[in-house]
Each structure stands twice: as C-alpha cells, then as structure tokens.
mmCIF file of C-alpha atoms in Angstrom:
data_model
loop_
_atom_site.group_PDB
_atom_site.id
_atom_site.type_symbol
_atom_site.label_atom_id
_atom_site.label_comp_id
_atom_site.label_asym_id
_atom_site.label_seq_id
_atom_site.Cartn_x
_atom_site.Cartn_y
_atom_site.Cartn_z
ATOM 1 C CA UNK A 4 9.729 -12.159 -12.773
ATOM 2 C CA UNK A 5 9.440 -13.863 -16.171
ATOM 3 C CA UNK A 6 5.983 -14.278 -17.615
ATOM 4 C CA UNK A 7 5.082 -17.817 -18.621
ATOM 5 C CA UNK A 8 4.487 -18.294 -22.340
ATOM 6 C CA UNK A 9 0.841 -17.798 -23.206
ATOM 7 C CA UNK A 10 -0.035 -15.812 -20.076
ATOM 8 C CA UNK A 11 -1.030 -12.174 -19.993
ATOM 9 C CA UNK A 12 0.808 -9.440 -18.173
ATOM 10 C CA UNK A 13 -1.073 -7.675 -15.397
ATOM 11 C CA UNK A 14 0.721 -4.337 -14.828
ATOM 12 C CA UNK A 15 -0.832 -3.830 -11.385
ATOM 13 C CA UNK A 16 0.219 -7.268 -10.234
ATOM 14 C CA UNK A 17 3.717 -6.808 -11.671
ATOM 15 C CA UNK A 18 4.112 -3.449 -9.932
ATOM 16 C CA UNK A 19 2.896 -4.916 -6.615
ATOM 17 C CA UNK A 20 5.263 -7.895 -6.967
ATOM 18 C CA UNK A 21 8.222 -5.579 -7.586
ATOM 19 C CA UNK A 22 7.270 -3.490 -4.538
ATOM 20 C CA UNK A 23 6.957 -6.588 -2.356
ATOM 21 C CA UNK A 24 10.320 -7.933 -3.507
ATOM 22 C CA UNK A 25 12.141 -4.583 -3.346
ATOM 23 C CA UNK A 26 11.002 -3.618 0.166
ATOM 24 C CA UNK A 27 13.183 -6.069 2.141
ATOM 25 C CA UNK A 28 16.151 -5.620 -0.215
ATOM 26 C CA UNK A 29 16.170 -1.835 0.130
ATOM 27 C CA UNK A 30 15.637 -2.072 3.898
ATOM 28 C CA UNK A 31 18.511 -4.532 4.303
ATOM 29 C CA UNK A 32 20.994 -2.894 1.933
ATOM 30 C CA UNK A 33 19.926 0.728 2.263
ATOM 31 C CA UNK A 34 18.512 2.906 -0.463
ATOM 32 C CA UNK A 35 21.913 3.810 -1.852
ATOM 33 C CA UNK A 36 23.581 0.510 -0.953
ATOM 34 C CA UNK A 37 22.508 -1.292 -4.086
ATOM 35 C CA UNK A 38 22.715 -0.258 -7.720
ATOM 36 C CA UNK A 39 19.982 -0.643 -10.295
ATOM 37 C CA UNK A 40 21.636 -3.582 -12.068
ATOM 38 C CA UNK A 41 22.060 -5.608 -8.882
ATOM 39 C CA UNK A 42 18.614 -4.608 -7.645
ATOM 40 C CA UNK A 43 17.024 -5.804 -10.885
ATOM 41 C CA UNK A 44 18.935 -9.079 -10.642
ATOM 42 C CA UNK A 45 17.785 -9.597 -7.060
ATOM 43 C CA UNK A 46 14.194 -8.767 -8.012
ATOM 44 C CA UNK A 47 14.263 -10.899 -11.147
ATOM 45 C CA UNK A 48 13.161 -8.056 -13.429
ATOM 46 C CA UNK A 49 14.780 -6.194 -16.276
ATOM 47 C CA UNK A 50 15.762 -2.542 -16.003
ATOM 48 C CA UNK A 51 13.148 -1.857 -18.644
ATOM 49 C CA UNK A 52 10.438 -3.398 -16.466
ATOM 50 C CA UNK A 53 11.595 -1.468 -13.410
ATOM 51 C CA UNK A 54 11.659 1.800 -15.343
ATOM 52 C CA UNK A 55 8.312 1.114 -17.010
ATOM 53 C CA UNK A 56 6.586 0.738 -13.644
ATOM 54 C CA UNK A 57 8.488 3.309 -11.545
ATOM 55 C CA UNK A 58 10.275 5.650 -13.952
ATOM 56 C CA UNK A 59 13.566 5.512 -12.036
ATOM 57 C CA UNK A 60 15.104 3.811 -9.036
ATOM 58 C CA UNK A 61 14.064 6.903 -7.061
ATOM 59 C CA UNK A 62 10.492 6.292 -8.208
ATOM 60 C CA UNK A 63 10.735 2.759 -6.832
ATOM 61 C CA UNK A 64 12.206 4.079 -3.568
ATOM 62 C CA UNK A 65 9.328 6.542 -3.160
ATOM 63 C CA UNK A 66 6.751 3.833 -3.897
ATOM 64 C CA UNK A 67 8.383 1.425 -1.417
ATOM 65 C CA UNK A 68 8.444 4.082 1.310
ATOM 66 C CA UNK A 69 4.858 5.169 0.708
ATOM 67 C CA UNK A 70 3.620 1.565 0.770
ATOM 68 C CA UNK A 71 5.601 0.835 3.930
ATOM 69 C CA UNK A 72 4.266 3.952 5.643
ATOM 70 C CA UNK A 73 0.711 3.001 4.759
ATOM 71 C CA UNK A 74 1.173 -0.561 6.015
ATOM 72 C CA UNK A 75 2.864 0.445 9.294
ATOM 73 C CA UNK A 76 0.441 3.226 10.191
ATOM 74 C CA UNK A 77 -2.549 1.040 9.339
ATOM 75 C CA UNK A 78 -1.156 -1.677 11.627
ATOM 76 C CA UNK A 79 -0.572 0.828 14.417
ATOM 77 C CA UNK A 80 -4.103 2.239 14.081
ATOM 78 C CA UNK A 81 -5.540 -1.290 14.238
ATOM 79 C CA UNK A 82 -3.556 -2.039 17.413
ATOM 80 C CA UNK A 83 -4.799 1.178 19.054
ATOM 81 C CA UNK A 84 -8.399 0.432 18.068
ATOM 82 C CA UNK A 85 -8.144 -3.141 19.361
ATOM 83 C CA UNK A 86 -6.864 -1.881 22.728
ATOM 84 C CA UNK A 87 -10.257 -0.436 23.606
ATOM 85 C CA UNK A 88 -11.227 3.022 24.860
ATOM 86 C CA UNK A 89 -8.691 3.478 27.674
ATOM 87 C CA UNK A 90 -5.869 5.829 26.562
ATOM 88 C CA UNK A 91 -3.295 4.038 28.748
ATOM 89 C CA UNK A 92 -4.198 0.736 27.076
ATOM 90 C CA UNK A 93 -3.977 2.414 23.660
ATOM 91 C CA UNK A 94 -0.545 3.803 24.482
ATOM 92 C CA UNK A 95 0.546 0.372 25.676
ATOM 93 C CA UNK A 96 -0.622 -1.060 22.352
ATOM 94 C CA UNK A 97 1.515 1.495 20.500
ATOM 95 C CA UNK A 98 4.691 0.540 22.331
ATOM 96 C CA UNK A 99 3.873 -3.182 22.220
ATOM 97 C CA UNK A 100 3.513 -2.893 18.445
ATOM 98 C CA UNK A 101 6.887 -1.208 18.162
ATOM 99 C CA UNK A 102 8.506 -3.746 20.492
ATOM 100 C CA UNK A 103 7.267 -6.541 18.227
ATOM 101 C CA UNK A 104 9.013 -4.783 15.342
ATOM 102 C CA UNK A 105 12.209 -4.365 17.376
ATOM 103 C CA UNK A 106 12.180 -8.081 18.176
ATOM 104 C CA UNK A 107 12.090 -9.127 14.510
ATOM 105 C CA UNK A 108 15.386 -10.797 13.518
ATOM 106 C CA UNK A 109 15.891 -8.497 10.525
ATOM 107 C CA UNK A 110 15.135 -5.250 12.404
ATOM 108 C CA UNK A 111 17.468 -2.486 11.194
ATOM 109 C CA UNK A 112 15.809 0.614 12.622
ATOM 110 C CA UNK A 113 13.000 2.799 11.370
ATOM 111 C CA UNK A 114 12.937 2.361 7.602
ATOM 112 C CA UNK A 115 11.562 5.860 7.143
ATOM 113 C CA UNK A 116 14.206 7.618 9.211
ATOM 114 C CA UNK A 117 16.912 5.434 7.677
ATOM 115 C CA UNK A 118 15.675 6.503 4.260
ATOM 116 C CA UNK A 119 15.688 10.194 5.153
ATOM 117 C CA UNK A 120 19.232 9.926 6.511
ATOM 118 C CA UNK A 121 20.584 7.791 3.647
ATOM 119 C CA UNK A 122 18.829 9.489 0.770
ATOM 120 C CA UNK A 123 18.633 13.098 1.884
ATOM 121 C CA UNK A 124 16.461 14.461 -0.919
ATOM 122 C CA UNK A 125 13.225 16.396 -0.621
ATOM 123 C CA UNK A 126 10.825 13.703 -1.934
ATOM 124 C CA UNK A 127 12.104 11.153 0.619
ATOM 125 C CA UNK A 128 12.140 13.723 3.420
ATOM 126 C CA UNK A 129 8.542 14.646 2.570
ATOM 127 C CA UNK A 130 7.421 11.002 2.730
ATOM 128 C CA UNK A 131 9.202 10.618 6.083
ATOM 129 C CA UNK A 132 7.617 13.798 7.436
ATOM 130 C CA UNK A 133 4.134 12.578 6.417
ATOM 131 C CA UNK A 134 4.871 9.235 8.049
ATOM 132 C CA UNK A 135 5.891 10.863 11.333
ATOM 133 C CA UNK A 136 2.839 13.140 11.115
ATOM 134 C CA UNK A 137 0.659 10.019 10.956
ATOM 135 C CA UNK A 138 2.323 8.700 14.114
ATOM 136 C CA UNK A 139 1.850 12.107 15.706
ATOM 137 C CA UNK A 140 -1.854 12.141 14.798
ATOM 138 C CA UNK A 141 -2.291 8.771 16.512
ATOM 139 C CA UNK A 142 -0.453 9.935 19.627
ATOM 140 C CA UNK A 143 -2.266 13.286 19.792
ATOM 141 C CA UNK A 144 -5.549 11.370 19.543
ATOM 142 C CA UNK A 145 -4.548 9.277 22.550
ATOM 143 C CA UNK A 146 -3.570 12.448 24.430
ATOM 144 C CA UNK A 147 -6.930 14.046 23.605
ATOM 145 C CA UNK A 148 -8.848 10.986 24.820
ATOM 146 C CA UNK A 149 -6.800 11.114 28.030
ATOM 147 C CA UNK A 150 -7.889 14.711 28.583
ATOM 148 C CA UNK A 151 -4.386 16.183 28.304
ATOM 149 C CA UNK A 152 -4.259 19.943 28.808
ATOM 150 C CA UNK A 153 -2.063 20.282 25.686
ATOM 151 C CA UNK A 154 -2.600 17.193 23.484
ATOM 152 C CA UNK A 155 -0.285 18.491 20.762
ATOM 153 C CA UNK A 156 2.619 18.882 23.170
ATOM 154 C CA UNK A 157 2.028 15.492 24.763
ATOM 155 C CA UNK A 158 1.738 13.891 21.333
ATOM 156 C CA UNK A 159 5.137 15.311 20.330
ATOM 157 C CA UNK A 160 6.690 14.111 23.583
ATOM 158 C CA UNK A 161 5.269 10.633 23.005
ATOM 159 C CA UNK A 162 6.587 10.670 19.440
ATOM 160 C CA UNK A 163 10.044 11.459 20.805
ATOM 161 C CA UNK A 164 9.783 8.429 23.080
ATOM 162 C CA UNK A 165 8.673 6.211 20.183
ATOM 163 C CA UNK A 166 11.508 7.301 17.934
ATOM 164 C CA UNK A 167 14.012 7.308 20.808
ATOM 165 C CA UNK A 168 13.063 3.734 21.679
ATOM 166 C CA UNK A 169 13.524 2.800 18.034
ATOM 167 C CA UNK A 170 17.025 4.290 17.963
ATOM 168 C CA UNK A 171 17.955 2.539 21.220
ATOM 169 C CA UNK A 172 16.594 -0.785 19.924
ATOM 170 C CA UNK A 173 18.575 -0.310 16.707
ATOM 171 C CA UNK A 174 21.908 0.457 18.339
ATOM 172 C CA UNK A 175 21.734 -1.232 21.738
ATOM 173 C CA UNK A 176 19.462 -4.178 21.032
ATOM 174 C CA UNK A 177 15.724 -4.607 21.334
ATOM 175 C CA UNK A 178 15.529 -5.943 24.880
ATOM 176 C CA UNK A 179 13.316 -3.660 26.917
ATOM 177 C CA UNK A 180 13.456 -0.647 24.586
ATOM 178 C CA UNK A 181 9.708 -0.483 24.069
ATOM 179 C CA UNK A 182 8.932 -1.297 27.703
ATOM 180 C CA UNK A 183 11.254 1.384 29.090
ATOM 181 C CA UNK A 184 9.787 3.992 26.734
ATOM 182 C CA UNK A 185 6.263 2.858 27.600
ATOM 183 C CA UNK A 186 6.871 3.412 31.308
ATOM 184 C CA UNK A 187 8.039 6.972 30.612
ATOM 185 C CA UNK A 188 5.083 7.514 28.245
ATOM 186 C CA UNK A 189 2.565 6.385 30.857
ATOM 187 C CA UNK A 190 4.078 8.803 33.400
ATOM 188 C CA UNK A 191 3.738 11.639 30.883
ATOM 189 C CA UNK A 192 0.163 10.592 30.071
ATOM 190 C CA UNK A 193 -0.855 10.530 33.736
ATOM 191 C CA UNK A 194 0.856 13.867 34.487
ATOM 192 C CA UNK A 195 -0.707 15.616 31.484
ATOM 193 C CA UNK A 196 -4.281 14.647 32.373
#
C-alpha cells in the first residue's frame, strides 16, 4: 500500500484498507495459516505499518473479527427489518441470508466459529461469544414477536439450527442447508406460539 510521492497519509484510511485486504486472506488461509511476513506481502504493507495500526498480528485478527461481526449482524438485522412484521417472514429472511452466504463460491464456514476453533485464545473467544449473542438477540426478538411462551429458549434453539446449517453447508455443501434448517425453524416457531 505504497503512498504516492507528495500525497499525505490518512491513518484511518490506511487502517481500513488493511482491514479490507486482510479479511479475505485470513478467512481463506485461517488465522494461524499465514505468518506476518507473508501476510504483509499479500497486503502490500510493511510489518512496521501493520504493527503501527494494530500493535500485533493478534490485534489485526481482533479488528478483522470485530469488523466482520459488525458487518454480518448489521446485514442480518436489515434483512429481518425488510421482511416486515410477520415473525415467520423474519425467520425466513434470516435463513435466506445465511443461504446466500453458503452459496458464495469462497464460503469456508462461519468465520467467527472458525476463528474460535483455530485461535483458541480468550480475546477471540470473547469476540465470537459477542457475535453469537447478537444472533441470539435477533432470534429471541423474532420469538418474542411470535408470542413464544419462552422466547429465550426458542431463540437458543433457532441459533442451534442456524449454526448447524452453517456446519452442514461447510462440510456437505450448501445445497438446501438453509432451507432444511428453515423448515425445522418454522415448525419450532409455530409450536412455541
């Protein structure tokens, strides 16, 4: 990410550019599957630049995961809101959103759960837990709007279907994973109301 002669350096823009470039590399290779030297080469930045903006590779990993979590949960919330007031339609939007992710050619599973499994340290686990809590909040909200007797329980069951569908799509291919989980989720939603 060389700076053209005569231009000024914008630290915020540089940091954002590194995050954008590092996200697909770390997702593809895994958090521990690429060293700092190779990562810097792939990103087109010096180690000094990486360390200046993130402190360490772990700092970059945390920033990538936090940004990804924010982006994914914001997208999911937008899909639920766009589905209208019916909880069944909202739940359908959740699983449709995940199915679109599963169908992407470079899909390699849930980046957050992959990170927690690959890089089993407390800061990464904490980011993953917050990410799953955001999913859970969305699903509990749908359960509440559906009038579920125990929205917290239904939300956790729905979360298990979301993450189970993601694992199935990762290891057995994306075809139908979201749709099969959606059918089970709609049965649970109807039975809990």
